[in-house]
Amino acid sequence: MRCDLMISLVFVFVLLPFAGFADIGQILNAERRAAGLPQLTQSERLTRAAEVHASDMARRGFFGHRGSDGSNVGKRVRRAGYRFCFVAENIAKGQQSSARAMSAWMQSRGHRRNNLDRRAREYGVARARGNIWVLVLGRSNC
């Protein structure tokens, strides 16, 4: 119960002020469609993993793929209950809109490769204070 309360408070005070990033999925799927790839669906579990990492970076004042507890994206998505055979993570900082975050990712070779990976089937996204963006792409149960 205490853990649920803490997660709820983090969402209200760290993530909620930056809601409005639903169009990341629309932009992501438009890029995938243009590349002849299947669209992705939003995953609650991948979204939870993205939220946890975004809020961790915002609260602790760091920016990186390794969490403050030493976790990597695979460990974070497993903690969120997502069983994967493919997972990738994009992070960005400073972009003031979802369109700018996606543009930055699409202009970066590694991030673009993640966004257009044929193995991906689902995504989760979060934005935290300081315009910290986390996009997690995955495929489960394969």
PDB file of C-alpha atoms in Angstrom:
ATOM      1  CA  MET A   1       0.000   0.000   0.000  1.00  0.00           C
ATOM      2  CA  ARG A   2       2.779   2.427   0.904  1.00  0.00           C
ATOM      3  CA  CYS A   3       4.529   1.758  -2.431  1.00  0.00           C
ATOM      4  CA  ASP A   4       1.288   2.470  -4.338  1.00  0.00           C
ATOM      5  CA  LEU A   5       0.896   5.747  -2.453  1.00  0.00           C
ATOM      6  CA  MET A   6       4.483   6.752  -3.270  1.00  0.00           C
ATOM      7  CA  ILE A   7       4.014   5.953  -6.968  1.00  0.00           C
ATOM      8  CA  SER A   8       0.770   7.952  -7.007  1.00  0.00           C
ATOM      9  CA  LEU A   9       2.445  10.946  -5.372  1.00  0.00           C
ATOM     10  CA  VAL A  10       5.338  10.820  -7.832  1.00  0.00           C
ATOM     11  CA  PHE A  11       2.854  10.771 -10.699  1.00  0.00           C
ATOM     12  CA  VAL A  12       0.889  13.739  -9.310  1.00  0.00           C
ATOM     13  CA  PHE A  13       3.889  15.928  -8.455  1.00  0.00           C
ATOM     14  CA  VAL A  14       6.513  14.892 -11.018  1.00  0.00           C
ATOM     15  CA  LEU A  15       4.750  13.532 -14.109  1.00  0.00           C
ATOM     16  CA  LEU A  16       1.216  14.941 -14.159  1.00  0.00           C
ATOM     17  CA  PRO A  17       2.250  18.563 -14.805  1.00  0.00           C
ATOM     18  CA  PHE A  18       3.786  17.341 -18.064  1.00  0.00           C
ATOM     19  CA  ALA A  19       0.922  15.244 -19.379  1.00  0.00           C
ATOM     20  CA  GLY A  20      -0.094  15.838 -22.983  1.00  0.00           C
ATOM     21  CA  PHE A  21       2.461  13.639 -24.720  1.00  0.00           C
ATOM     22  CA  ALA A  22      -0.044  11.246 -26.267  1.00  0.00           C
ATOM     23  CA  ASP A  23       0.939  12.448 -29.725  1.00  0.00           C
ATOM     24  CA  ILE A  24       4.376  10.786 -29.345  1.00  0.00           C
ATOM     25  CA  GLY A  25       2.607   7.555 -30.295  1.00  0.00           C
ATOM     26  CA  GLN A  26       0.980   9.224 -33.291  1.00  0.00           C
ATOM     27  CA  ILE A  27       4.292  10.661 -34.510  1.00  0.00           C
ATOM     28  CA  LEU A  28       6.106   7.386 -33.841  1.00  0.00           C
ATOM     29  CA  ASN A  29       3.516   5.414 -35.781  1.00  0.00           C
ATOM     30  CA  ALA A  30       3.571   7.905 -38.666  1.00  0.00           C
ATOM     31  CA  GLU A  31       7.346   7.423 -38.936  1.00  0.00           C
ATOM     32  CA  ARG A  32       6.923   3.643 -38.819  1.00  0.00           C
ATOM     33  CA  ARG A  33       4.132   3.742 -41.418  1.00  0.00           C
ATOM     34  CA  ALA A  34       6.345   5.822 -43.741  1.00  0.00           C
ATOM     35  CA  ALA A  35       9.050   3.161 -43.368  1.00  0.00           C
ATOM     36  CA  GLY A  36       6.565   0.363 -44.168  1.00  0.00           C
ATOM     37  CA  LEU A  37       6.564  -0.957 -40.593  1.00  0.00           C
ATOM     38  CA  PRO A  38       3.648  -2.049 -38.408  1.00  0.00           C
ATOM     39  CA  GLN A  39       2.187   0.441 -35.970  1.00  0.00           C
ATOM     40  CA  LEU A  40       2.887   0.089 -32.260  1.00  0.00           C
ATOM     41  CA  THR A  41       0.300  -0.011 -29.501  1.00  0.00           C
ATOM     42  CA  GLN A  42       0.693   1.678 -26.149  1.00  0.00           C
ATOM     43  CA  SER A  43       1.538  -0.639 -23.267  1.00  0.00           C
ATOM     44  CA  GLU A  44       0.600   0.264 -19.700  1.00  0.00           C
ATOM     45  CA  ARG A  45       3.569  -1.716 -18.391  1.00  0.00           C
ATOM     46  CA  LEU A  46       6.082  -0.057 -20.704  1.00  0.00           C
ATOM     47  CA  THR A  47       4.533   3.304 -19.801  1.00  0.00           C
ATOM     48  CA  ARG A  48       5.001   2.489 -16.114  1.00  0.00           C
ATOM     49  CA  ALA A  49       8.674   1.607 -16.713  1.00  0.00           C
ATOM     50  CA  ALA A  50       9.150   4.894 -18.614  1.00  0.00           C
ATOM     51  CA  GLU A  51       7.436   6.857 -15.818  1.00  0.00           C
ATOM     52  CA  VAL A  52       9.605   5.281 -13.139  1.00  0.00           C
ATOM     53  CA  HIS A  53      12.822   6.117 -14.989  1.00  0.00           C
ATOM     54  CA  ALA A  54      11.745   9.651 -15.960  1.00  0.00           C
ATOM     55  CA  SER A  55      10.727  10.495 -12.398  1.00  0.00           C
ATOM     56  CA  ASP A  56      13.932   8.928 -11.007  1.00  0.00           C
ATOM     57  CA  MET A  57      16.047  11.156 -13.256  1.00  0.00           C
ATOM     58  CA  ALA A  58      13.976  14.254 -12.408  1.00  0.00           C
ATOM     59  CA  ARG A  59      14.015  13.651  -8.646  1.00  0.00           C
ATOM     60  CA  ARG A  60      17.695  12.738  -8.413  1.00  0.00           C
ATOM     61  CA  GLY A  61      19.000  15.211 -10.962  1.00  0.00           C
ATOM     62  CA  PHE A  62      20.731  12.914 -13.430  1.00  0.00           C
ATOM     63  CA  PHE A  63      20.279  11.931 -17.056  1.00  0.00           C
ATOM     64  CA  GLY A  64      21.220   8.522 -18.390  1.00  0.00           C
ATOM     65  CA  HIS A  65      20.071   5.057 -19.343  1.00  0.00           C
ATOM     66  CA  ARG A  66      21.270   3.552 -16.054  1.00  0.00           C
ATOM     67  CA  GLY A  67      18.862   4.150 -13.168  1.00  0.00           C
ATOM     68  CA  SER A  68      19.951   5.538  -9.801  1.00  0.00           C
ATOM     69  CA  ASP A  69      19.763   1.966  -8.466  1.00  0.00           C
ATOM     70  CA  GLY A  70      21.991   0.671 -11.270  1.00  0.00           C
ATOM     71  CA  SER A  71      19.065  -0.753 -13.266  1.00  0.00           C
ATOM     72  CA  ASN A  72      18.968  -0.907 -17.041  1.00  0.00           C
ATOM     73  CA  VAL A  73      15.850  -0.748 -19.212  1.00  0.00           C
ATOM     74  CA  GLY A  74      15.457  -4.537 -19.154  1.00  0.00           C
ATOM     75  CA  LYS A  75      15.375  -4.647 -15.382  1.00  0.00           C
ATOM     76  CA  ARG A  76      12.929  -1.736 -15.194  1.00  0.00           C
ATOM     77  CA  VAL A  77      10.454  -3.283 -17.643  1.00  0.00           C
ATOM     78  CA  ARG A  78      10.637  -6.637 -15.820  1.00  0.00           C
ATOM     79  CA  ARG A  79       9.840  -4.817 -12.557  1.00  0.00           C
ATOM     80  CA  ALA A  80       6.793  -3.354 -14.306  1.00  0.00           C
ATOM     81  CA  GLY A  81       5.678  -6.894 -15.142  1.00  0.00           C
ATOM     82  CA  TYR A  82       6.598  -6.832 -18.827  1.00  0.00           C
ATOM     83  CA  ARG A  83       8.044 -10.091 -20.155  1.00  0.00           C
ATOM     84  CA  PHE A  84      10.047  -9.182 -23.217  1.00  0.00           C
ATOM     85  CA  CYS A  85      12.080 -10.683 -26.001  1.00  0.00           C
ATOM     86  CA  PHE A  86      12.956  -7.203 -27.309  1.00  0.00           C
ATOM     87  CA  VAL A  87      13.289  -3.902 -25.464  1.00  0.00           C
ATOM     88  CA  ALA A  88      14.893  -0.555 -26.290  1.00  0.00           C
ATOM     89  CA  GLU A  89      14.892   2.847 -24.632  1.00  0.00           C
ATOM     90  CA  ASN A  90      15.230   6.396 -25.911  1.00  0.00           C
ATOM     91  CA  ILE A  91      15.780   9.301 -23.531  1.00  0.00           C
ATOM     92  CA  ALA A  92      15.860  13.015 -24.258  1.00  0.00           C
ATOM     93  CA  LYS A  93      16.145  16.171 -22.193  1.00  0.00           C
ATOM     94  CA  GLY A  94      15.164  19.760 -22.829  1.00  0.00           C
ATOM     95  CA  GLN A  95      12.695  19.396 -25.692  1.00  0.00           C
ATOM     96  CA  GLN A  96       9.595  21.386 -24.822  1.00  0.00           C
ATOM     97  CA  SER A  97       7.161  19.379 -26.922  1.00  0.00           C
ATOM     98  CA  SER A  98       6.586  15.809 -27.972  1.00  0.00           C
ATOM     99  CA  ALA A  99       7.162  16.821 -31.595  1.00  0.00           C
ATOM    100  CA  ARG A 100      10.597  18.195 -30.719  1.00  0.00           C
ATOM    101  CA  ALA A 101      11.489  15.109 -28.679  1.00  0.00           C
ATOM    102  CA  MET A 102      10.510  12.817 -31.553  1.00  0.00           C
ATOM    103  CA  SER A 103      12.357  15.017 -34.038  1.00  0.00           C
ATOM    104  CA  ALA A 104      15.530  14.792 -31.944  1.00  0.00           C
ATOM    105  CA  TRP A 105      15.199  11.010 -31.718  1.00  0.00           C
ATOM    106  CA  MET A 106      14.590  10.639 -35.447  1.00  0.00           C
ATOM    107  CA  GLN A 107      17.697  12.734 -36.203  1.00  0.00           C
ATOM    108  CA  SER A 108      19.873  10.519 -33.991  1.00  0.00           C
ATOM    109  CA  ARG A 109      21.071   7.333 -35.677  1.00  0.00           C
ATOM    110  CA  GLY A 110      20.713   5.073 -32.618  1.00  0.00           C
ATOM    111  CA  HIS A 111      17.376   6.481 -31.485  1.00  0.00           C
ATOM    112  CA  ARG A 112      15.989   6.316 -35.016  1.00  0.00           C
ATOM    113  CA  ARG A 113      17.076   2.675 -35.213  1.00  0.00           C
ATOM    114  CA  ASN A 114      15.141   1.969 -31.992  1.00  0.00           C
ATOM    115  CA  ASN A 115      12.019   3.767 -33.259  1.00  0.00           C
ATOM    116  CA  LEU A 116      12.060   1.818 -36.514  1.00  0.00           C
ATOM    117  CA  ASP A 117      13.101  -1.562 -35.147  1.00  0.00           C
ATOM    118  CA  ARG A 118      11.043  -4.329 -36.790  1.00  0.00           C
ATOM    119  CA  ARG A 119      10.937  -6.295 -33.547  1.00  0.00           C
ATOM    120  CA  ALA A 120       9.043  -3.597 -31.613  1.00  0.00           C
ATOM    121  CA  ARG A 121       5.286  -4.064 -31.153  1.00  0.00           C
ATOM    122  CA  GLU A 122       4.477  -1.798 -28.188  1.00  0.00           C
ATOM    123  CA  TYR A 123       5.667   1.408 -26.581  1.00  0.00           C
ATOM    124  CA  GLY A 124       5.387   3.425 -23.397  1.00  0.00           C
ATOM    125  CA  VAL A 125       6.333   7.068 -22.939  1.00  0.00           C
ATOM    126  CA  ALA A 126       6.739   9.495 -20.057  1.00  0.00           C
ATOM    127  CA  ARG A 127       7.761  13.096 -19.548  1.00  0.00           C
ATOM    128  CA  ALA A 128       9.007  14.468 -16.233  1.00  0.00           C
ATOM    129  CA  ARG A 129       9.991  17.809 -14.758  1.00  0.00           C
ATOM    130  CA  GLY A 130      12.901  19.387 -16.640  1.00  0.00           C
ATOM    131  CA  ASN A 131      11.513  18.104 -19.935  1.00  0.00           C
ATOM    132  CA  ILE A 132      12.978  14.659 -19.417  1.00  0.00           C
ATOM    133  CA  TRP A 133      11.498  12.240 -21.942  1.00  0.00           C
ATOM    134  CA  VAL A 134      11.639   8.449 -21.839  1.00  0.00           C
ATOM    135  CA  LEU A 135      10.336   6.227 -24.642  1.00  0.00           C
ATOM    136  CA  VAL A 136      10.452   2.464 -24.136  1.00  0.00           C
ATOM    137  CA  LEU A 137       9.800   0.137 -27.071  1.00  0.00           C
ATOM    138  CA  GLY A 138       9.237  -3.564 -26.641  1.00  0.00           C
ATOM    139  CA  ARG A 139       7.844  -6.867 -27.713  1.00  0.00           C
ATOM    140  CA  SER A 140       6.479  -9.366 -25.249  1.00  0.00           C
ATOM    141  CA  ASN A 141       5.894 -13.108 -25.104  1.00  0.00           C
ATOM    142  CA  CYS A 142       7.743 -14.101 -28.244  1.00  0.00           C
TER     143      CYS A 142
END
